[in-house]
Coordinates of C-alpha atoms in Angstrom, one line a residue:
X1 CA 0.0 0.0 0.0
X2 CA 1.3 3.5 -0.8
X3 CA 2.7 5.4 2.1
X4 CA 1.2 8.8 3.2
X5 CA 4.6 9.9 4.5
X6 CA 6.0 12.6 2.2
X7 CA 3.0 12.2 -0.1
X8 CA 2.5 14.0 -3.4
X9 CA -0.8 14.5 -5.1
X10 CA -1.6 11.4 -7.2
X11 CA -3.9 13.3 -9.6
X12 CA -1.2 15.9 -10.4
X13 CA 1.5 13.2 -10.7
X14 CA -0.4 11.5 -13.5
X15 CA -0.1 14.9 -15.3
X16 CA 3.7 15.0 -14.6
X17 CA 3.2 17.7 -12.0
X18 CA 4.8 17.2 -8.5
X19 CA 2.6 18.8 -5.9
X20 CA 2.4 18.2 -2.2
X21 CA -0.7 16.4 -1.0
X22 CA -2.7 17.9 1.8
X23 CA -5.3 15.1 2.0
X24 CA -5.3 11.4 1.7
X25 CA -8.1 9.2 0.2
X26 CA -8.1 5.7 1.6
X27 CA -10.4 4.4 -1.1
X28 CA -8.4 5.9 -4.0
X29 CA -5.2 5.1 -2.0
X30 CA -3.5 8.3 -3.0
X31 CA -2.7 11.8 -1.9
X32 CA -4.7 14.8 -3.0
X33 CA -3.6 18.4 -3.1
X34 CA -6.0 21.3 -2.1
X35 CA -7.0 22.0 -5.6
X36 CA -7.7 18.5 -6.6
X37 CA -9.6 17.8 -3.3
X38 CA -12.3 20.2 -4.5
X39 CA -12.8 18.2 -7.7
X40 CA -12.6 15.0 -5.7
X41 CA -15.3 16.2 -3.4
X42 CA -17.5 17.3 -6.3
X43 CA -17.1 14.3 -8.6
X44 CA -20.0 11.8 -8.6
X45 CA -17.6 8.8 -8.3
X46 CA -15.6 10.1 -5.4
X47 CA -17.9 12.6 -3.5
X48 CA -18.7 9.9 -0.9
X49 CA -15.1 9.0 -0.2
X50 CA -14.0 9.6 3.4
X51 CA -11.0 11.9 2.9
X52 CA -8.7 12.8 5.8
X53 CA -5.8 15.1 6.1
X54 CA -2.3 13.7 5.5
X55 CA -1.3 14.7 9.1
X56 CA -4.2 12.8 10.5
X57 CA -3.5 9.8 8.3
X58 CA 0.1 9.6 9.5
X59 CA -1.2 9.1 13.1
X60 CA -3.0 5.9 12.1
X61 CA -1.0 2.8 13.3
X62 CA 0.8 1.1 10.3
X63 CA -1.0 -2.1 11.0
X64 CA -4.4 -0.3 10.6
X65 CA -3.2 1.8 7.6
X66 CA -2.2 -1.3 5.8
X67 CA -5.9 -2.5 5.7
X68 CA -6.6 -2.2 2.0
X69 CA -9.9 -1.4 0.3
X70 CA -9.1 -3.8 -2.6
X71 CA -8.4 -7.5 -2.7
X72 CA -4.7 -8.1 -3.5
X73 CA -5.4 -11.4 -5.2
X74 CA -8.1 -10.1 -7.6
X75 CA -7.7 -6.3 -7.6
X76 CA -11.4 -6.0 -6.8
X77 CA -12.9 -3.8 -4.1
X78 CA -14.0 -5.7 -0.9
X79 CA -17.8 -5.9 -0.7
X80 CA -18.4 -8.5 1.9
X81 CA -17.1 -9.9 5.2
X82 CA -17.0 -13.7 5.9
X83 CA -17.7 -14.2 9.6
X84 CA -16.8 -17.8 9.4
X85 CA -13.2 -17.2 8.2
X86 CA -13.0 -13.6 9.5
X87 CA -11.9 -12.3 6.1
X88 CA -12.8 -9.5 3.8
X89 CA -14.1 -10.7 0.4
X90 CA -14.3 -9.3 -3.1
X91 CA -16.8 -10.7 -5.6
X92 CA -14.2 -13.2 -7.0
X93 CA -13.2 -14.3 -3.5
X94 CA -16.8 -15.3 -2.9
X95 CA -17.0 -17.5 -6.0
X96 CA -13.7 -19.2 -5.3
X97 CA -13.4 -19.7 -1.5
X98 CA -16.5 -18.6 0.2
X99 CA -19.4 -20.1 -1.8
X100 CA -21.0 -21.7 1.3
X101 CA -20.1 -19.1 3.9
X102 CA -22.3 -16.7 5.7
X103 CA -21.4 -13.3 4.2
X104 CA -22.2 -9.8 5.5
X105 CA -22.3 -6.7 3.3
X106 CA -19.4 -4.4 4.3
X107 CA -21.5 -1.3 3.7
X108 CA -23.9 -2.4 6.5
X109 CA -21.5 -3.7 9.1
X110 CA -19.1 -0.7 9.0
X111 CA -21.9 1.8 9.6
X112 CA -21.7 1.3 13.3
X113 CA -18.0 0.5 13.6
X114 CA -16.9 3.9 14.9
X115 CA -19.7 4.0 17.5
X116 CA -19.3 0.3 18.4
X117 CA -19.0 -0.5 22.1
X118 CA -16.0 -2.8 21.2
X119 CA -13.5 0.1 21.4
X120 CA -15.0 1.4 24.6
X121 CA -14.7 -2.1 26.1
X122 CA -11.1 -2.5 24.9
X123 CA -10.1 0.9 26.2
X124 CA -11.7 0.2 29.5
X125 CA -10.0 -3.2 29.6
X126 CA -6.6 -1.5 29.0
X127 CA -7.3 1.1 31.7
X128 CA -8.1 -1.7 34.1
X129 CA -5.0 -3.6 33.2
X130 CA -2.9 -0.4 33.6
X131 CA -4.4 0.2 37.0
X132 CA -3.7 -3.4 37.9
X133 CA -0.1 -3.0 36.9
X134 CA 0.3 0.1 39.0
X135 CA -1.4 -1.6 42.0
X136 CA 0.8 -4.6 41.5
X137 CA 4.0 -2.5 41.5
X138 CA 2.8 -0.6 44.6
X139 CA 2.0 -3.9 46.3
X140 CA 5.5 -5.2 45.5
X141 CA 7.1 -2.0 46.8
X142 CA 5.1 -2.3 50.0
X143 CA 6.2 -5.9 50.2
X144 CA 9.9 -4.7 49.9
X145 CA 9.3 -2.3 52.8
X146 CA 7.8 -5.0 54.9
X147 CA 10.8 -7.2 54.2
X148 CA 13.1 -4.4 55.3
X149 CA 11.1 -3.9 58.5
X150 CA 11.1 -7.6 59.2
X151 CA 14.9 -7.7 58.6
X152 CA 15.3 -4.8 61.0
X153 CA 13.1 -6.4 63.6
X154 CA 14.9 -9.7 63.4
X155 CA 18.3 -8.0 63.7
X156 CA 17.1 -6.1 66.8
X157 CA 15.9 -9.4 68.4
X158 CA 19.2 -11.1 67.6
X159 CA 21.2 -8.2 69.0
X160 CA 19.2 -8.3 72.3
X161 CA 19.9 -12.0 72.6
X162 CA 23.5 -11.6 71.6
X163 CA 24.2 -9.0 74.3
X164 CA 23.1 -11.5 77.0
X165 CA 25.5 -14.3 76.1
X166 CA 29.2 -14.8 75.8
X167 CA 31.8 -14.8 73.0
X168 CA 30.4 -18.1 71.7
X169 CA 27.5 -16.1 70.1
X170 CA 29.8 -13.9 68.1
X171 CA 30.4 -16.6 65.5
X172 CA 26.8 -17.7 65.4
X173 CA 25.6 -14.1 65.0
X174 CA 27.9 -13.6 62.0
X175 CA 26.4 -16.7 60.4
X176 CA 22.8 -15.7 61.0
X177 CA 23.5 -12.2 59.7
X178 CA 24.8 -13.7 56.5
X179 CA 21.7 -15.8 56.1
X180 CA 19.5 -12.8 56.6
X181 CA 21.3 -10.8 54.0
X182 CA 21.3 -13.6 51.5
X183 CA 17.5 -14.2 52.1
X184 CA 16.8 -10.5 51.7
X185 CA 18.8 -10.2 48.6
X186 CA 17.1 -13.2 47.1
X187 CA 13.7 -11.9 47.9
X188 CA 14.5 -8.4 46.6
X189 CA 16.0 -9.7 43.4
X190 CA 13.0 -11.9 42.8
X191 CA 10.6 -8.9 43.3
X192 CA 12.8 -6.5 41.2
X193 CA 12.8 -8.9 38.3
X194 CA 9.1 -9.3 38.5
X195 CA 8.4 -5.6 38.7
X196 CA 10.6 -5.0 35.7
X197 CA 8.8 -7.7 33.7
X198 CA 5.3 -6.3 34.6
X199 CA 6.4 -2.8 33.8
X200 CA 7.3 -3.8 30.3
X201 CA 3.7 -5.0 29.8
X202 CA 2.6 -1.5 31.0
X203 CA 4.5 0.0 28.1
X204 CA 2.8 -2.5 25.7
X205 CA -0.6 -1.4 27.1
X206 CA 0.3 2.3 26.7
X207 CA 1.1 1.6 23.0
X208 CA -2.2 -0.2 22.5
X209 CA -4.1 2.7 24.1
X210 CA -2.4 5.2 21.8
X211 CA -3.0 3.0 18.7
X212 CA -6.6 2.5 19.6
X213 CA -7.2 6.2 20.2
X214 CA -5.5 7.1 16.9
X215 CA -7.4 4.4 15.0
X216 CA -10.7 5.5 16.4
X217 CA -10.1 9.1 15.6
X218 CA -8.5 9.0 12.2
X219 CA -9.0 5.6 10.6
X220 CA -11.7 4.7 8.1
X221 CA -14.7 2.7 9.2
X222 CA -13.4 -0.4 7.5
X223 CA -10.0 0.0 9.2
X224 CA -11.8 0.6 12.5
X225 CA -13.9 -2.5 12.0
X226 CA -11.1 -4.9 11.0
X227 CA -8.5 -3.2 13.2
X228 CA -10.7 -3.7 16.2
X229 CA -10.3 -7.4 15.9
X230 CA -6.6 -7.1 15.7
X231 CA -6.5 -5.0 18.9
X232 CA -8.9 -7.3 20.6
X233 CA -6.5 -10.3 20.0
X234 CA -3.6 -8.4 21.5
X235 CA -5.7 -7.3 24.4
X236 CA -6.8 -10.8 25.0
X237 CA -3.1 -11.9 25.1
X238 CA -2.4 -9.2 27.7
X239 CA -5.4 -10.4 29.7
X240 CA -4.1 -13.9 29.6
X241 CA -0.7 -12.7 30.9
X242 CA -2.5 -10.8 33.7
X243 CA -4.3 -14.0 34.8
X244 CA -1.2 -16.1 34.4
X245 CA 0.3 -14.1 37.3
X246 CA -2.2 -15.9 39.5
X247 CA -1.4 -19.4 38.2
X248 CA 2.4 -19.2 38.3
X249 CA 2.5 -17.8 41.8
X250 CA 4.1 -14.5 40.8
X251 CA 1.9 -12.5 43.2
X252 CA 2.4 -14.5 46.3
X253 CA 3.6 -12.4 49.2
X254 CA 7.3 -12.9 50.0
X255 CA 8.3 -12.7 53.7
X256 CA 11.4 -13.3 55.6
X257 CA 11.0 -15.8 58.4
X258 CA 13.1 -16.3 61.4
X259 CA 12.6 -19.1 63.9
X260 CA 14.5 -19.2 67.2
X261 CA 16.3 -22.4 67.8
X262 CA 14.9 -24.5 70.6
X263 CA 18.4 -25.1 72.0
X264 CA 18.7 -21.5 73.0
X265 CA 18.0 -22.7 76.6
X266 CA 21.3 -24.6 76.5
X267 CA 23.7 -22.0 75.0
X268 CA 26.8 -24.2 75.0
X269 CA 25.1 -26.9 72.9
X270 CA 23.9 -24.4 70.2
X271 CA 25.2 -24.6 66.7
X272 CA 23.1 -21.7 65.3
X273 CA 20.8 -18.9 66.5
X274 CA 17.9 -19.6 64.2
X275 CA 16.8 -20.1 60.6
X276 CA 16.2 -17.5 58.0
X277 CA 14.0 -18.5 55.0
X278 CA 12.0 -16.8 52.3
X279 CA 8.3 -17.8 52.4
X280 CA 5.3 -16.9 50.3
X281 CA 1.7 -16.1 51.3
X282 CA -1.4 -15.6 49.3
X283 CA -1.8 -12.3 47.4
X284 CA -3.3 -9.4 49.3
X285 CA -4.6 -7.5 46.2
X286 CA -7.7 -7.7 44.1
X287 CA -7.2 -7.6 40.3
X288 CA -10.1 -6.8 38.0
X289 CA -10.2 -8.0 34.4
X290 CA -13.8 -7.5 33.3
X291 CA -14.9 -6.8 29.7
X292 CA -18.6 -7.6 30.1
X293 CA -17.6 -10.9 31.7
X294 CA -17.8 -12.0 35.3
X295 CA -15.0 -10.3 37.2
X296 CA -11.9 -12.3 37.9
X297 CA -10.5 -11.6 41.3
X298 CA -7.3 -12.3 43.1
X299 CA -8.1 -12.2 46.8
X300 CA -6.6 -13.7 49.9
X301 CA -8.5 -17.0 50.4
X302 CA -8.7 -19.5 53.2
X303 CA -9.0 -23.0 51.5
X304 CA -12.0 -25.0 52.5
X305 CA -11.5 -28.3 54.3
X306 CA -13.7 -31.2 53.8
X307 CA -15.4 -30.5 57.1
X308 CA -16.4 -27.0 55.8
X309 CA -18.1 -28.2 52.7
X310 CA -21.9 -28.4 52.3
X311 CA -24.1 -28.9 49.3
X312 CA -27.3 -27.1 48.5
X313 CA -29.6 -28.0 45.6
X314 CA -29.7 -25.4 42.8
X315 CA -31.7 -27.4 40.3
X316 CA -33.1 -30.9 40.0
X317 CA -34.6 -32.2 36.8
X318 CA -35.2 -35.4 34.8
X319 CA -33.0 -35.9 31.8
X320 CA -35.1 -36.0 28.7
X321 CA -35.6 -39.3 26.9
X322 CA -35.3 -37.3 23.7
X323 CA -37.0 -37.9 20.4
X324 CA -37.3 -41.8 20.8
X325 CA -39.6 -41.9 23.7
X326 CA -41.6 -44.9 22.5
X327 CA -38.6 -47.1 22.1
X328 CA -36.8 -46.2 25.3
X329 CA -37.5 -48.0 28.6
X330 CA -34.8 -46.2 30.6
X331 CA -31.7 -44.1 30.4
X332 CA -28.2 -45.3 31.5
X333 CA -26.3 -42.0 32.2
X334 CA -22.6 -42.8 32.6
X335 CA -21.0 -39.5 31.8
X336 CA -21.7 -35.8 31.9
X337 CA -20.0 -32.4 31.4
X338 CA -20.9 -28.7 31.4
X339 CA -19.9 -26.5 28.5
X340 CA -18.5 -22.9 28.9
X341 CA -21.9 -21.6 27.8
X342 CA -23.7 -23.6 30.6
X343 CA -25.1 -26.3 28.3
X344 CA -25.1 -29.7 30.0
X345 CA -24.1 -32.8 28.0
X346 CA -25.1 -36.3 29.2
X347 CA -24.0 -39.7 27.9
X348 CA -26.8 -42.3 27.5
X349 CA -24.8 -45.5 27.2
X350 CA -27.7 -47.9 26.7
X351 CA -29.3 -45.9 23.8
X352 CA -25.9 -44.8 22.2
X353 CA -26.4 -41.0 22.2
X354 CA -25.7 -37.7 23.9
X355 CA -28.5 -35.7 25.5
X356 CA -28.1 -31.9 25.7
X357 CA -29.9 -29.7 28.2
X358 CA -29.5 -25.9 28.7
X359 CA -28.3 -24.5 32.0
X360 CA -31.8 -24.3 33.3
X361 CA -32.3 -28.0 32.8
X362 CA -34.5 -27.8 29.7
X363 CA -34.0 -30.3 26.9
X364 CA -32.2 -29.0 23.8
X365 CA -31.4 -31.9 21.5
X366 CA -29.9 -35.4 21.2
X367 CA -27.0 -36.6 19.1
X368 CA -26.7 -40.2 18.0
X369 CA -23.3 -42.0 18.6
X370 CA -21.6 -45.2 17.7
X371 CA -22.0 -48.2 20.1
X372 CA -21.6 -48.0 23.9
X373 CA -20.5 -44.4 24.6
X374 CA -19.3 -44.1 28.2
X375 CA -17.8 -40.8 29.3
X376 CA -17.6 -37.2 27.9
X377 CA -15.3 -34.2 28.3
X378 CA -15.5 -30.6 26.9
X379 CA -12.7 -29.6 24.5
X380 CA -14.1 -26.2 23.6
X381 CA -17.4 -24.4 23.3
X382 CA -18.6 -26.5 20.3
X383 CA -16.5 -29.7 20.7
X384 CA -16.6 -32.7 23.0
X385 CA -14.8 -36.1 23.2
X386 CA -16.6 -39.3 24.0
X387 CA -15.1 -42.7 25.0
X388 CA -16.5 -46.1 24.1
X389 CA -16.1 -49.5 25.7
X390 CA -17.2 -51.9 22.9
X391 CA -15.2 -52.7 19.8
X392 CA -14.2 -51.1 17.5
X393 CA -12.4 -49.2 20.4
X394 CA -12.1 -45.5 19.8
X395 CA -12.7 -42.0 21.1
X396 CA -15.0 -39.7 19.1
X397 CA -14.4 -36.0 18.7
X398 CA -17.9 -34.5 18.0
X399 CA -19.1 -31.0 17.0
X400 CA -22.3 -30.6 19.0
X401 CA -23.4 -27.7 16.8
X402 CA -23.7 -29.6 13.5
X403 CA -23.9 -33.0 15.4
X404 CA -21.0 -34.5 13.3
X405 CA -18.0 -36.6 14.2
X406 CA -15.0 -34.5 13.3
X407 CA -12.3 -37.0 14.3
X408 CA -11.8 -40.5 15.7
X409 CA -8.9 -41.6 17.8
X410 CA -8.3 -45.4 17.8
X411 CA -7.6 -47.1 21.1
X412 CA -6.4 -50.7 21.8
X413 CA -9.0 -51.6 24.3
X414 CA -12.1 -50.5 26.2
X415 CA -12.1 -46.8 27.3
X416 CA -13.8 -45.4 30.4
X417 CA -13.3 -42.0 32.1
X418 CA -11.9 -39.1 30.1
X419 CA -10.9 -35.5 30.7
X420 CA -9.0 -32.8 28.7
X421 CA -6.0 -30.7 29.8
X422 CA -4.1 -28.1 27.8
X423 CA -4.9 -29.5 24.4
X424 CA -4.5 -33.2 25.3
X425 CA -7.0 -35.9 26.2
X426 CA -6.4 -38.0 29.3
X427 CA -8.4 -41.2 29.5
X428 CA -8.4 -44.6 31.1
X429 CA -7.9 -47.7 28.9
X430 CA -8.5 -51.1 30.3
X431 CA -5.3 -53.2 30.3
X432 CA -3.1 -50.2 29.5
X433 CA -3.8 -47.6 32.2
X434 CA -4.1 -43.8 32.0
X435 CA -3.3 -42.6 28.5
X436 CA -2.8 -39.2 27.0
X437 CA -3.0 -38.1 23.3
X438 CA -3.1 -34.8 21.4
X439 CA -6.7 -33.6 20.7
X440 CA -5.8 -32.3 17.2
X441 CA -4.0 -35.2 15.6
X442 CA -3.9 -39.0 15.5
X443 CA -0.5 -39.3 17.1
X444 CA 0.3 -42.4 19.2
X445 CA -1.0 -42.3 22.8
X446 CA 1.5 -42.2 25.6
X447 CA 1.0 -44.2 28.9
X448 CA 1.1 -42.0 32.0
X449 CA 0.1 -44.6 34.6
X450 CA 0.6 -48.3 33.5
X451 CA -2.0 -50.8 34.5
X452 CA -1.8 -54.5 33.5
X453 CA -4.8 -55.7 35.4
X454 CA -7.6 -54.7 33.1
X455 CA -9.6 -52.7 35.6
X456 CA -13.0 -51.5 34.4
X457 CA -15.1 -48.4 35.2
X458 CA -12.2 -46.2 36.1
X459 CA -12.8 -42.5 35.8
X460 CA -10.2 -39.7 35.6
X461 CA -9.9 -36.0 36.0
X462 CA -7.1 -33.4 36.4
X463 CA -6.4 -30.3 38.6
X464 CA -3.3 -28.3 39.1
X465 CA -0.8 -30.7 37.5
X466 CA -2.3 -33.7 39.2
X467 CA -4.2 -36.6 37.7
X468 CA -7.0 -38.3 39.8
X469 CA -8.3 -41.8 39.2
X470 CA -11.0 -44.0 40.7
X471 CA -10.8 -47.7 40.6
X472 CA -13.1 -50.2 42.4
X473 CA -12.8 -49.2 46.1
X474 CA -10.1 -46.6 46.0
X475 CA -9.1 -43.1 44.7
X476 CA -5.5 -42.3 43.6
X477 CA -3.7 -39.1 42.9
X478 CA -0.7 -39.0 40.5
X479 CA 1.7 -36.4 39.1
X480 CA 1.4 -35.6 35.4
X481 CA 4.4 -37.9 34.9
X482 CA 2.7 -40.8 36.6
X483 CA 4.2 -41.0 40.1
X484 CA 1.7 -41.9 42.8
X485 CA 1.1 -39.0 45.2
X486 CA -1.4 -40.8 47.4
X487 CA -4.1 -43.4 47.3
X488 CA -7.1 -43.7 49.6
X489 CA -8.8 -47.0 50.4
X490 CA -11.6 -47.7 52.8
X491 CA -14.5 -50.0 51.7
X492 CA -16.6 -48.8 54.5
X493 CA -16.9 -45.4 52.8
X494 CA -15.8 -46.2 49.2
X495 CA -17.1 -49.1 47.2
X496 CA -17.6 -49.4 43.5
X497 CA -16.2 -45.9 42.9
X498 CA -16.8 -44.3 39.5
X499 CA -17.0 -40.5 38.7
X500 CA -14.4 -38.1 40.1
X501 CA -14.1 -34.3 40.3
X502 CA -11.8 -31.8 42.0
X503 CA -12.6 -28.3 43.3
X504 CA -10.4 -25.2 43.3
X505 CA -9.1 -26.1 46.8
X506 CA -8.0 -29.6 45.6
X507 CA -10.8 -31.4 47.5
X508 CA -11.7 -34.5 45.6
X509 CA -15.4 -35.6 45.0
X510 CA -16.2 -39.1 44.0
X511 CA -19.3 -41.3 43.4
X512 CA -19.4 -44.4 45.7
X513 CA -21.9 -46.3 43.6
X514 CA -22.5 -49.4 45.8
X515 CA -22.9 -47.1 48.8
X516 CA -25.1 -44.7 47.0
X517 CA -23.2 -41.7 48.3
X518 CA -21.0 -38.7 47.3
X519 CA -17.8 -38.7 49.2
X520 CA -15.3 -35.8 49.5
X521 CA -11.6 -36.5 50.2
X522 CA -9.0 -34.0 51.6
X523 CA -6.3 -32.7 49.2
X524 CA -3.7 -35.0 50.8
X525 CA -5.9 -38.1 50.5
X526 CA -5.8 -38.8 54.3
X527 CA -9.4 -38.0 55.2
X528 CA -12.8 -38.6 53.7
X529 CA -16.4 -37.6 54.5
X530 CA -19.8 -38.5 53.1
X531 CA -21.6 -35.4 51.7
X532 CA -24.6 -37.2 50.3
X533 CA -25.9 -40.7 51.1
X534 CA -29.0 -42.8 50.3
X535 CA -30.5 -41.7 53.6
X536 CA -30.9 -38.2 52.1
X537 CA -32.1 -39.2 48.7
X538 CA -28.9 -40.2 46.9
X539 CA -29.4 -42.7 44.1
X540 CA -27.2 -45.1 42.2
X541 CA -24.9 -43.0 40.0
X542 CA -21.8 -43.1 37.8
X543 CA -21.2 -39.6 36.6
X544 CA -20.2 -36.4 38.4
X545 CA -18.8 -33.1 37.1
X546 CA -17.6 -30.0 38.9
X547 CA -17.8 -26.6 37.3
X548 CA -15.0 -24.7 39.1
X549 CA -15.9 -21.3 37.6
X550 CA -19.4 -21.3 39.0
X551 CA -18.7 -23.7 41.9
X552 CA -21.4 -26.1 40.8
X553 CA -21.4 -29.9 41.3
X554 CA -23.5 -31.9 38.8
X555 CA -24.5 -35.4 39.9
X556 CA -26.5 -37.7 37.7
X557 CA -28.3 -40.9 38.7
X558 CA -27.9 -44.0 36.6
X559 CA -31.6 -43.9 35.6
X560 CA -31.8 -40.3 34.5
X561 CA -32.1 -37.7 37.3
X562 CA -29.7 -34.7 37.3
X563 CA -29.1 -32.6 40.4
X564 CA -27.0 -29.4 40.3
X565 CA -25.6 -28.5 43.7
X566 CA -23.9 -25.3 44.9
X567 CA -20.8 -26.0 46.9
X568 CA -20.9 -23.9 50.1

């Protein structure tokens, strides 16, 4: 695309006259001098063109200015926008690559671009992120001051002790002072590196704010429309970075800790005055990232123990028998999941299908499947994966919008529980154990936890780099590389265990089928407690699902009743 920098009038140039341009026409893609602009404004073919001054055009970000009015492949003016591929289309593009796509007329969709709420939302999001960065930096500075005060307090205490004892403490004091200095330097260096890293993102946000402001003020409607999507992608990336600060522990409080040695009562037997270490505590700030979505907060939290947990019923409904009511005697619900939109997907094993309800429990549709489906997991808003335990053994990847199988992953044996984690499927295969395979290709599965015994009806889930598995009368927790972290066995409380879920505090929920109860286990696998039992209406069940974002626990009975609980 021609540059507007040092621009000459394109009309005059065709007449071999060099004249400086005062205006720029994005549709003609050339500069216009003052004289030619009058004719340009009066001409029937160009009077509706949105002309801007060259000075204003120079302020448009290059990535926005490069949005062309004409298709580079066909040299035809863009007339439509393909929402499916998110591309601009000229008439020839439509006939070659977009015959079956849903197309929108550009003239219609750009009318409201400049006044669209998208830019206000993006600008507000950037402001919030900038405020978050400023608050994070201030929080880190306060943390540094607290560390200094802690260091001074520890040194004072040590001095007071040191003045009461003999020369033997001189050597020990020197050693503890060195430990304190090393710990302080380590903590300060860690925070300084983090502050520098976060401040760099502040500069990126400043640049995005300037670019959005310039685009909104001076770009064409088309550039504003298409450029908005570009900015939104970059903003989403910055939002993901903001939220990653929670997951990677960057915002945990750093304190210096000193513990006086128990042997201080026997001075001559002492080998050190105490211990200095750098510890972390939960963040003390709240971070807001809200662009019309539910606010994400970072607050200091006290994890719930299994004795604090209670369930209250939010909704209870019968799972629909679907369109084949006459031919169906009963449902056999063996798997369930909740989509990001709130839709609930159930696996009906006996009748080889999925049943989908909305978040209020109302029936939406059914999707036929190949034989003996067993468990289901959500991959994204429109896609799920389903295991099968009858030959031919495989996992089906299904688009629930068009109700079509988009991929099949072959397995060597019966498959039971399945979950998804970071683009990979994790599932249990009888005779092989816990397997993992990439969602998007048919690569060979890798064994995470080997099992040669051919266990059946094992379910799996993941949480915070841990894998959880149910088998017969036990629940086991593994690392992502397959090492056993813990295993809980107690047939008095766990018997014929199937579905498993984990909440944000790492408490583990399982279905004890034979006991007709829901059991919660502590994060370390040492304690267990019945939350629901047959005495308070619990029925025989296989499937359970926990929606961490909304703190909902979904339990389905084997015969077709679904209950949504709020975890309190």
